[in-house]
Coordinates of C-alpha atoms and ligand atoms in Angstrom, one line a residue:
M1 CA 48.6 -10.4 -12.9
D2 CA 49.8 -10.4 -9.3
A3 CA 53.3 -9.2 -10.5
I4 CA 52.3 -5.7 -9.3
W5 CA 53.2 -6.9 -5.8
D6 CA 56.7 -7.9 -6.8
R7 CA 59.5 -5.6 -5.8
E8 CA 60.8 -4.0 -9.0
P9 CA 64.2 -2.4 -8.7
G10 CA 64.3 1.2 -9.2
R11 CA 60.7 1.6 -8.9
T12 CA 59.9 3.1 -5.5
I13 CA 57.0 4.4 -3.7
S14 CA 58.2 7.7 -2.5
A15 CA 54.9 8.6 -0.5
V16 CA 51.6 7.2 0.4
E17 CA 48.4 9.3 1.1
I18 CA 45.4 7.8 2.7
R19 CA 42.2 9.8 3.0
L20 CA 38.9 8.9 4.8
L21 CA 36.0 10.4 2.7
D22 CA 32.6 11.1 3.6
L23 CA 30.5 11.0 0.5
P24 CA 26.8 12.0 0.8
L25 CA 24.2 9.5 -0.5
V26 CA 21.2 10.3 -2.8
E27 CA 19.2 8.4 -0.3
P28 CA 19.9 5.5 2.3
F29 CA 20.6 2.0 0.7
A30 CA 18.9 -0.8 2.9
A31 CA 19.8 -4.5 2.7
A32 CA 19.5 -7.6 5.0
H33 CA 22.9 -6.8 6.3
G34 CA 22.1 -3.2 7.2
T35 CA 21.4 0.3 6.0
T36 CA 24.2 2.5 4.5
R37 CA 23.3 6.2 5.1
T38 CA 26.5 8.0 4.2
R39 CA 29.3 6.6 2.2
T40 CA 32.5 6.6 4.4
L41 CA 35.1 5.5 2.1
V42 CA 38.9 5.1 2.3
V43 CA 41.1 6.0 -0.7
V44 CA 44.8 5.4 -1.2
R45 CA 47.2 7.4 -3.2
V46 CA 50.7 6.1 -4.0
E47 CA 53.5 8.3 -5.5
G48 CA 56.7 7.2 -7.3
D49 CA 59.0 8.6 -9.9
G50 CA 56.9 11.8 -10.4
R51 CA 53.7 9.8 -11.0
H52 CA 50.9 8.7 -8.9
G53 CA 48.2 6.0 -8.7
W54 CA 44.9 6.0 -6.8
G55 CA 43.2 3.0 -5.2
E56 CA 39.8 2.7 -3.5
C57 CA 39.1 0.4 -0.4
S58 CA 35.5 -0.3 -0.6
A59 CA 34.8 -1.5 2.9
L60 CA 31.5 -0.1 4.1
P61 CA 31.2 2.4 7.0
A62 CA 30.4 -0.5 9.4
A63 CA 31.5 -4.1 9.4
T64 CA 28.0 -5.6 8.5
Y65 CA 28.5 -7.1 5.1
S66 CA 31.9 -8.4 5.9
A67 CA 34.5 -8.2 8.8
E68 CA 36.1 -5.2 7.2
S69 CA 35.1 -1.5 7.9
A70 CA 36.1 1.7 6.5
A71 CA 37.6 2.8 9.9
G72 CA 39.4 -0.5 10.5
C73 CA 41.0 -0.5 7.1
L74 CA 42.1 3.1 7.5
R75 CA 44.0 2.2 10.7
L76 CA 45.7 -0.9 9.1
L77 CA 46.6 1.2 6.0
V78 CA 47.9 4.0 8.0
D79 CA 49.6 2.2 10.6
V80 CA 51.1 -0.7 9.0
V81 CA 50.6 -0.9 5.2
G82 CA 51.6 2.8 4.2
P83 CA 54.8 2.6 6.2
A84 CA 55.8 -0.7 4.7
L85 CA 55.1 0.6 1.1
V86 CA 57.4 3.7 1.2
A87 CA 61.0 3.3 0.7
R88 CA 63.3 4.3 3.7
P89 CA 66.6 5.8 3.0
G90 CA 69.4 3.1 2.8
E91 CA 66.9 0.3 2.6
P92 CA 65.6 -1.5 -0.3
A93 CA 62.5 0.2 -2.0
S94 CA 59.2 -1.0 -0.9
T95 CA 58.0 -4.2 1.0
D96 CA 57.9 -7.4 -1.0
R97 CA 54.6 -9.0 -2.1
A98 CA 54.8 -11.9 0.3
E99 CA 55.2 -9.6 3.2
L100 CA 52.4 -7.4 2.3
D101 CA 50.2 -10.4 1.6
V102 CA 50.7 -11.6 5.2
R103 CA 49.9 -8.1 6.6
L104 CA 46.7 -8.0 4.6
A105 CA 45.7 -11.6 4.6
D106 CA 42.5 -10.8 6.6
H107 CA 41.7 -7.6 5.0
P108 CA 40.9 -8.4 1.3
M109 CA 39.3 -4.9 0.8
A110 CA 42.4 -3.0 2.1
R111 CA 44.7 -5.3 -0.1
S112 CA 42.5 -4.5 -3.0
S113 CA 43.0 -0.6 -2.5
V114 CA 46.8 -1.1 -2.4
E115 CA 46.9 -3.2 -5.4
M116 CA 44.6 -0.9 -7.3
A117 CA 46.8 2.2 -6.5
L118 CA 50.1 0.3 -7.4
L119 CA 48.4 -1.0 -10.6
D120 CA 47.1 2.5 -11.6
L121 CA 50.6 3.8 -11.2
E122 CA 52.1 1.2 -13.4
L123 CA 49.4 1.5 -16.0
R124 CA 49.7 5.3 -16.2
R125 CA 53.4 4.9 -16.5
A126 CA 52.9 2.3 -19.3
G127 CA 49.9 4.5 -20.9
R128 CA 47.8 1.4 -20.7
S129 CA 44.1 1.1 -19.8
L130 CA 43.0 -1.2 -17.0
A131 CA 40.6 -3.0 -19.4
T132 CA 43.4 -3.9 -21.7
H133 CA 45.6 -5.0 -18.9
L134 CA 42.9 -7.4 -17.5
G135 CA 42.0 -8.9 -20.9
A136 CA 38.7 -7.1 -21.6
T137 CA 37.0 -8.4 -24.8
R138 CA 34.1 -5.9 -24.9
D139 CA 34.0 -2.1 -25.2
R140 CA 30.6 -1.9 -23.4
V141 CA 28.7 -4.1 -20.9
P142 CA 25.0 -4.4 -20.2
A143 CA 24.0 -2.1 -17.4
G144 CA 22.6 -3.6 -14.1
V145 CA 21.3 -2.0 -10.9
S146 CA 20.8 -3.1 -7.3
L147 CA 17.5 -1.9 -5.5
G148 CA 17.6 -1.7 -1.7
L149 CA 14.9 -3.1 0.7
D150 CA 11.5 -1.2 0.3
R151 CA 7.8 -1.5 0.2
P152 CA 6.8 -3.5 -2.8
G153 CA 5.0 -0.6 -4.3
A154 CA 8.1 1.6 -3.9
V155 CA 10.3 -1.2 -5.4
V156 CA 8.1 -1.3 -8.5
A157 CA 8.1 2.4 -8.9
R158 CA 11.9 2.5 -8.6
A159 CA 12.1 -0.4 -11.0
R160 CA 10.0 1.4 -13.6
D161 CA 12.1 4.5 -13.3
L162 CA 15.3 2.5 -13.8
T163 CA 14.3 0.4 -16.6
G164 CA 13.3 3.7 -18.2
Q165 CA 16.8 4.8 -17.8
G166 CA 18.0 1.7 -19.7
Y167 CA 19.0 -0.8 -17.1
R168 CA 18.7 -4.3 -18.3
R169 CA 18.9 -6.3 -15.2
L170 CA 17.4 -5.4 -11.7
K171 CA 19.0 -7.0 -8.6
V172 CA 16.3 -6.7 -5.8
K173 CA 17.3 -7.1 -2.2
I174 CA 15.0 -9.5 -0.3
Q175 CA 14.8 -10.8 3.2
P176 CA 12.3 -13.0 5.1
G177 CA 8.8 -11.5 4.8
H178 CA 9.9 -9.3 2.0
D179 CA 10.5 -11.7 -0.9
R180 CA 7.6 -13.3 -2.6
V181 CA 5.4 -10.3 -2.3
V182 CA 8.0 -8.0 -4.0
L183 CA 8.7 -10.4 -6.7
D184 CA 4.9 -10.9 -7.4
A185 CA 4.5 -7.0 -7.4
L186 CA 7.2 -7.0 -10.1
R187 CA 6.2 -9.9 -12.3
S188 CA 2.5 -9.0 -12.2
D189 CA 3.5 -5.7 -14.0
P190 CA 3.8 -6.4 -17.6
A191 CA 6.8 -4.3 -17.8
F192 CA 8.6 -6.8 -15.7
A193 CA 7.0 -10.1 -16.8
T194 CA 10.2 -11.2 -18.6
A195 CA 12.6 -8.8 -17.1
D196 CA 16.1 -10.0 -15.8
I197 CA 15.4 -10.0 -12.2
H198 CA 18.0 -11.3 -9.6
L199 CA 17.2 -11.5 -6.0
D200 CA 19.9 -10.9 -3.3
A201 CA 19.2 -12.0 0.2
N202 CA 22.6 -11.2 1.8
G203 CA 22.4 -14.6 3.6
A204 CA 19.2 -13.8 5.4
Y205 CA 17.5 -17.2 5.0
G206 CA 18.0 -20.2 7.3
P207 CA 18.2 -23.9 6.1
D208 CA 14.6 -24.5 7.2
Q209 CA 13.5 -22.0 4.5
L210 CA 14.8 -24.0 1.5
D211 CA 11.4 -24.5 0.1
L212 CA 10.4 -20.8 0.3
V213 CA 13.9 -19.9 -1.2
A214 CA 13.7 -22.6 -4.0
G215 CA 10.1 -21.2 -4.8
L216 CA 11.5 -17.9 -5.6
A217 CA 13.4 -19.2 -8.7
R218 CA 11.9 -19.1 -12.2
G219 CA 10.9 -22.6 -13.2
P220 CA 8.6 -24.4 -15.5
A221 CA 5.9 -24.1 -12.7
D222 CA 6.5 -20.5 -12.0
G223 CA 7.4 -18.3 -14.9
R224 CA 7.2 -15.5 -12.5
G225 CA 10.2 -16.5 -10.6
A226 CA 13.7 -14.8 -10.4
D227 CA 16.4 -15.4 -12.8
A228 CA 19.4 -15.7 -10.2
L229 CA 19.5 -16.1 -6.5
E230 CA 22.4 -14.3 -4.7
Q231 CA 23.6 -15.6 -1.3
P232 CA 20.2 -16.7 -0.1
F233 CA 21.7 -18.6 2.9
A234 CA 24.5 -17.4 5.3
P235 CA 28.1 -18.6 4.0
I236 CA 28.3 -21.4 6.6
E237 CA 25.0 -23.1 5.5
V238 CA 26.7 -25.1 2.8
E239 CA 24.3 -28.0 2.8
A240 CA 21.4 -25.8 2.4
A241 CA 23.0 -24.1 -0.6
A242 CA 23.8 -27.5 -2.1
A243 CA 20.3 -28.8 -1.6
L244 CA 19.0 -25.6 -3.4
V245 CA 21.3 -26.0 -6.4
E246 CA 20.3 -29.6 -6.6
R247 CA 16.5 -28.7 -6.4
L248 CA 16.8 -26.1 -9.1
A249 CA 18.9 -28.4 -11.5
R250 CA 15.9 -30.8 -11.3
L251 CA 13.6 -28.2 -12.7
G252 CA 15.3 -28.0 -16.1
D253 CA 18.3 -28.0 -18.1
R254 CA 19.2 -24.3 -17.7
P255 CA 18.8 -23.9 -13.9
V256 CA 18.6 -20.6 -12.2
P257 CA 22.0 -19.9 -10.9
V258 CA 22.7 -19.8 -7.1
V259 CA 25.3 -17.1 -7.0
A260 CA 27.8 -16.9 -4.0
D261 CA 28.7 -13.3 -2.8
E262 CA 29.7 -13.3 1.0
A263 CA 30.6 -17.1 0.8
V264 CA 33.5 -16.6 -1.7
T265 CA 36.6 -14.6 -0.6
T266 CA 39.2 -16.7 -2.2
A267 CA 39.5 -19.1 -5.3
A268 CA 39.8 -21.9 -2.9
D269 CA 36.5 -21.1 -1.3
A270 CA 34.9 -21.1 -4.9
R271 CA 36.6 -24.5 -5.5
A272 CA 35.5 -26.2 -2.4
L273 CA 31.9 -24.8 -2.8
A274 CA 31.7 -25.8 -6.5
D275 CA 33.2 -29.3 -5.3
R276 CA 30.2 -29.6 -2.9
G277 CA 27.7 -28.6 -5.5
A278 CA 26.8 -25.6 -3.4
I279 CA 27.1 -22.9 -5.9
S280 CA 26.5 -22.4 -9.5
G281 CA 27.7 -18.8 -9.9
V282 CA 29.9 -16.4 -8.2
S283 CA 29.5 -12.4 -7.7
I284 CA 33.0 -11.4 -8.2
K285 CA 33.7 -8.3 -6.4
P286 CA 37.3 -7.0 -6.7
A287 CA 37.1 -5.6 -3.2
R288 CA 35.7 -8.7 -1.5
V289 CA 38.2 -11.0 -3.1
G290 CA 41.3 -9.0 -2.5
G291 CA 41.8 -7.2 -5.6
L292 CA 41.7 -7.2 -9.4
G293 CA 44.3 -9.9 -9.8
R294 CA 42.3 -12.3 -7.7
A295 CA 39.1 -11.2 -9.4
V296 CA 40.6 -12.2 -12.7
E297 CA 41.6 -15.5 -11.2
L298 CA 38.2 -16.1 -10.0
H299 CA 36.8 -15.2 -13.3
D300 CA 39.2 -17.9 -14.9
L301 CA 38.0 -20.3 -12.5
C302 CA 34.3 -19.8 -13.0
R303 CA 35.0 -20.3 -16.8
A304 CA 36.9 -23.6 -16.2
R305 CA 34.3 -25.0 -13.9
G306 CA 31.2 -23.8 -15.8
L307 CA 30.2 -21.5 -13.1
A308 CA 28.2 -18.4 -13.9
A309 CA 30.0 -15.1 -13.2
T310 CA 28.6 -11.7 -12.4
A311 CA 30.7 -8.5 -11.7
G312 CA 29.6 -7.4 -8.2
G313 CA 29.7 -3.8 -6.7
M314 CA 30.2 -2.4 -3.3
L315 CA 28.6 1.1 -3.6
E316 CA 31.9 2.4 -4.7
S317 CA 32.9 5.9 -5.8
G318 CA 33.6 6.5 -9.6
L319 CA 37.1 5.1 -9.0
G320 CA 36.0 1.8 -7.9
R321 CA 33.3 1.7 -10.5
H322 CA 35.7 2.4 -13.4
A323 CA 37.6 -0.7 -12.2
L324 CA 34.4 -2.7 -12.0
A325 CA 33.5 -1.8 -15.6
A326 CA 36.9 -2.9 -16.8
L327 CA 36.6 -6.2 -15.0
A328 CA 33.2 -6.8 -16.4
A329 CA 34.3 -6.6 -19.8
L330 CA 36.1 -9.9 -19.5
P331 CA 34.5 -12.8 -21.5
G332 CA 33.4 -15.0 -18.7
F333 CA 30.9 -12.6 -17.2
D334 CA 27.7 -14.3 -18.4
L335 CA 25.3 -12.6 -16.1
T336 CA 24.7 -8.9 -16.1
G337 CA 26.5 -7.4 -13.0
D338 CA 26.2 -4.4 -10.8
L339 CA 27.1 -2.1 -13.6
S340 CA 25.6 1.2 -12.8
P341 CA 27.3 4.8 -12.4
A342 CA 28.2 5.7 -8.7
G343 CA 25.9 8.7 -9.3
R344 CA 23.1 6.3 -8.7
W345 CA 23.6 6.4 -4.9
L346 CA 26.4 9.2 -4.4
A347 CA 25.1 12.7 -4.3
A348 CA 28.8 14.0 -4.5
D349 CA 31.9 12.1 -5.8
P350 CA 35.2 13.5 -6.6
W351 CA 35.7 11.0 -9.3
P352 CA 34.5 11.1 -12.9
D353 CA 31.6 8.7 -13.1
L354 CA 30.9 5.7 -15.5
V355 CA 28.5 6.7 -18.4
L356 CA 25.1 4.8 -19.0
G357 CA 23.9 5.0 -22.5
D358 CA 21.6 2.7 -24.5
G359 CA 21.3 0.3 -21.6
H360 CA 25.1 -0.2 -21.5
I361 CA 28.2 1.1 -19.5
A362 CA 31.0 2.2 -21.8
V363 CA 34.3 0.4 -20.7
P364 CA 36.8 3.1 -19.8
T365 CA 39.8 3.3 -22.3
G366 CA 41.9 5.9 -20.6
P367 CA 45.4 5.1 -19.2
G368 CA 45.3 3.6 -15.6
V369 CA 42.3 2.6 -13.7
A370 CA 40.3 6.0 -13.8
P371 CA 40.9 9.6 -14.5
D372 CA 42.1 11.8 -11.6
P373 CA 39.5 13.1 -9.0
D374 CA 38.5 16.8 -8.9
P375 CA 41.0 18.0 -6.3
E376 CA 38.8 20.7 -4.7
L377 CA 35.8 18.3 -4.4
L378 CA 38.2 15.6 -3.0
D379 CA 39.6 18.1 -0.3
R380 CA 36.0 19.1 0.7
L381 CA 34.8 15.6 1.3
T382 CA 37.9 14.4 3.1
V383 CA 37.5 14.1 6.9
E384 CA 40.9 12.7 7.6
R385 CA 44.1 12.7 5.6
H386 CA 47.4 10.9 6.4
R387 CA 50.6 11.3 4.3
I388 CA 53.4 8.8 4.8
E389 CA 56.8 9.6 3.7
P390 CA 60.2 8.0 4.4
G391 CA 61.3 8.4 8.0
P392 CA 64.6 9.9 8.8
Ligands
OSB401 O1 25.3 -7.6 -1.5 O2 25.6 -7.2 -3.4 C1 25.6 -7.0 -2.3 C2 26.4 -3.1 -1.8 C3 27.2 -3.2 -0.7 C4 27.5 -4.4 -0.1 C5 27.1 -5.5 -0.7 C6 26.2 -5.6 -1.8 C7 25.9 -4.4 -2.3 C8 25.0 -4.1 -3.4 C9 25.1 -3.0 -4.3 O3 24.0 -5.0 -3.6 C10 25.6 -3.4 -5.6 C11 26.2 -2.1 -6.3 O4 27.2 -1.7 -5.8 O5 25.7 -1.8 -7.4
MG402 MG1 25.2 -9.5 -2.7

């Protein structure tokens, strides 16, 4: 899977183009880690042998969810990674994998974008779809959608609209003071009494709130609870997470999964947390974990360790969303993921979007990761453009 990083003789990258885009949102998206108002987004285009490939760096406009930001990734990609990727005359073509990995070690989202662009180029060359390359076993995946923080009544109205559109899972953002009341508002509506509802706290709870958090999960005593709890505690609160997993396990033989998002960057993170009993599932986001290759590695790890897996989104453009849909078609994703078209939040997007139909997202079958963006819209939404070619 990671072979894409290896230097292949004769396969050179002749130019790298890095763009900073400013994509308008349909409306602000609020979560415990902050509110996203406009989708500043970095994309990477690699060129070689008369072909090209596109990659998305899904870092958010500000470093709120993780330590990476779009602006920070842009600098790293423009100043360090781009120049390392292009071949210089008289020098061996392109940097080798180990070198790039060192440069990108602390920037999984930047790494993910480069990997996606190189992979897109290779897959287009081979006429192969990403889904086939990753080992997809399904041609469509159930659609799931994430709902930002809002007043309970507004969340219910939003949920009604989204289930009407066919979404099969609602991932509802929560934070202290905005949890039970939202869940109760949903569950007391007959439309959502048995709906698949996940709660995502983005680490907003402290260890002293274990009782409250545990009380949000569906259990024998509370049929109105949630079906999954995503990142209730901050990543460092491993003991609280372990106590939660243990407490939920006592409630029945099909315990509500405690899904790590921010707490897992690497497979080693997931192994360590699983060893301590502090997770029962992982939201696998290609961007957060450093790319699609590592996402597949985590998927395999989840299967081997009996952990639930869900494909997680980062408010990507249609490009990143195409990659997410291909990944989500792997057999180990047993919880419905963040599988919604980018048009759910982007008011304008140069990339073709995923298609929602009959409560499912069709897994893309075309060559490469995604079709090409609309060049005019791309230029119109570009705020910075850097082209890196071999130096003299
Ligand atoms: O915590 O899952 C999260 C978006 C940006 C950063 C973090 C998260 C999210 C979402 C949106 O919840 C999920 C999506 O892209 O559909
Ligand atoms: Mg999350």
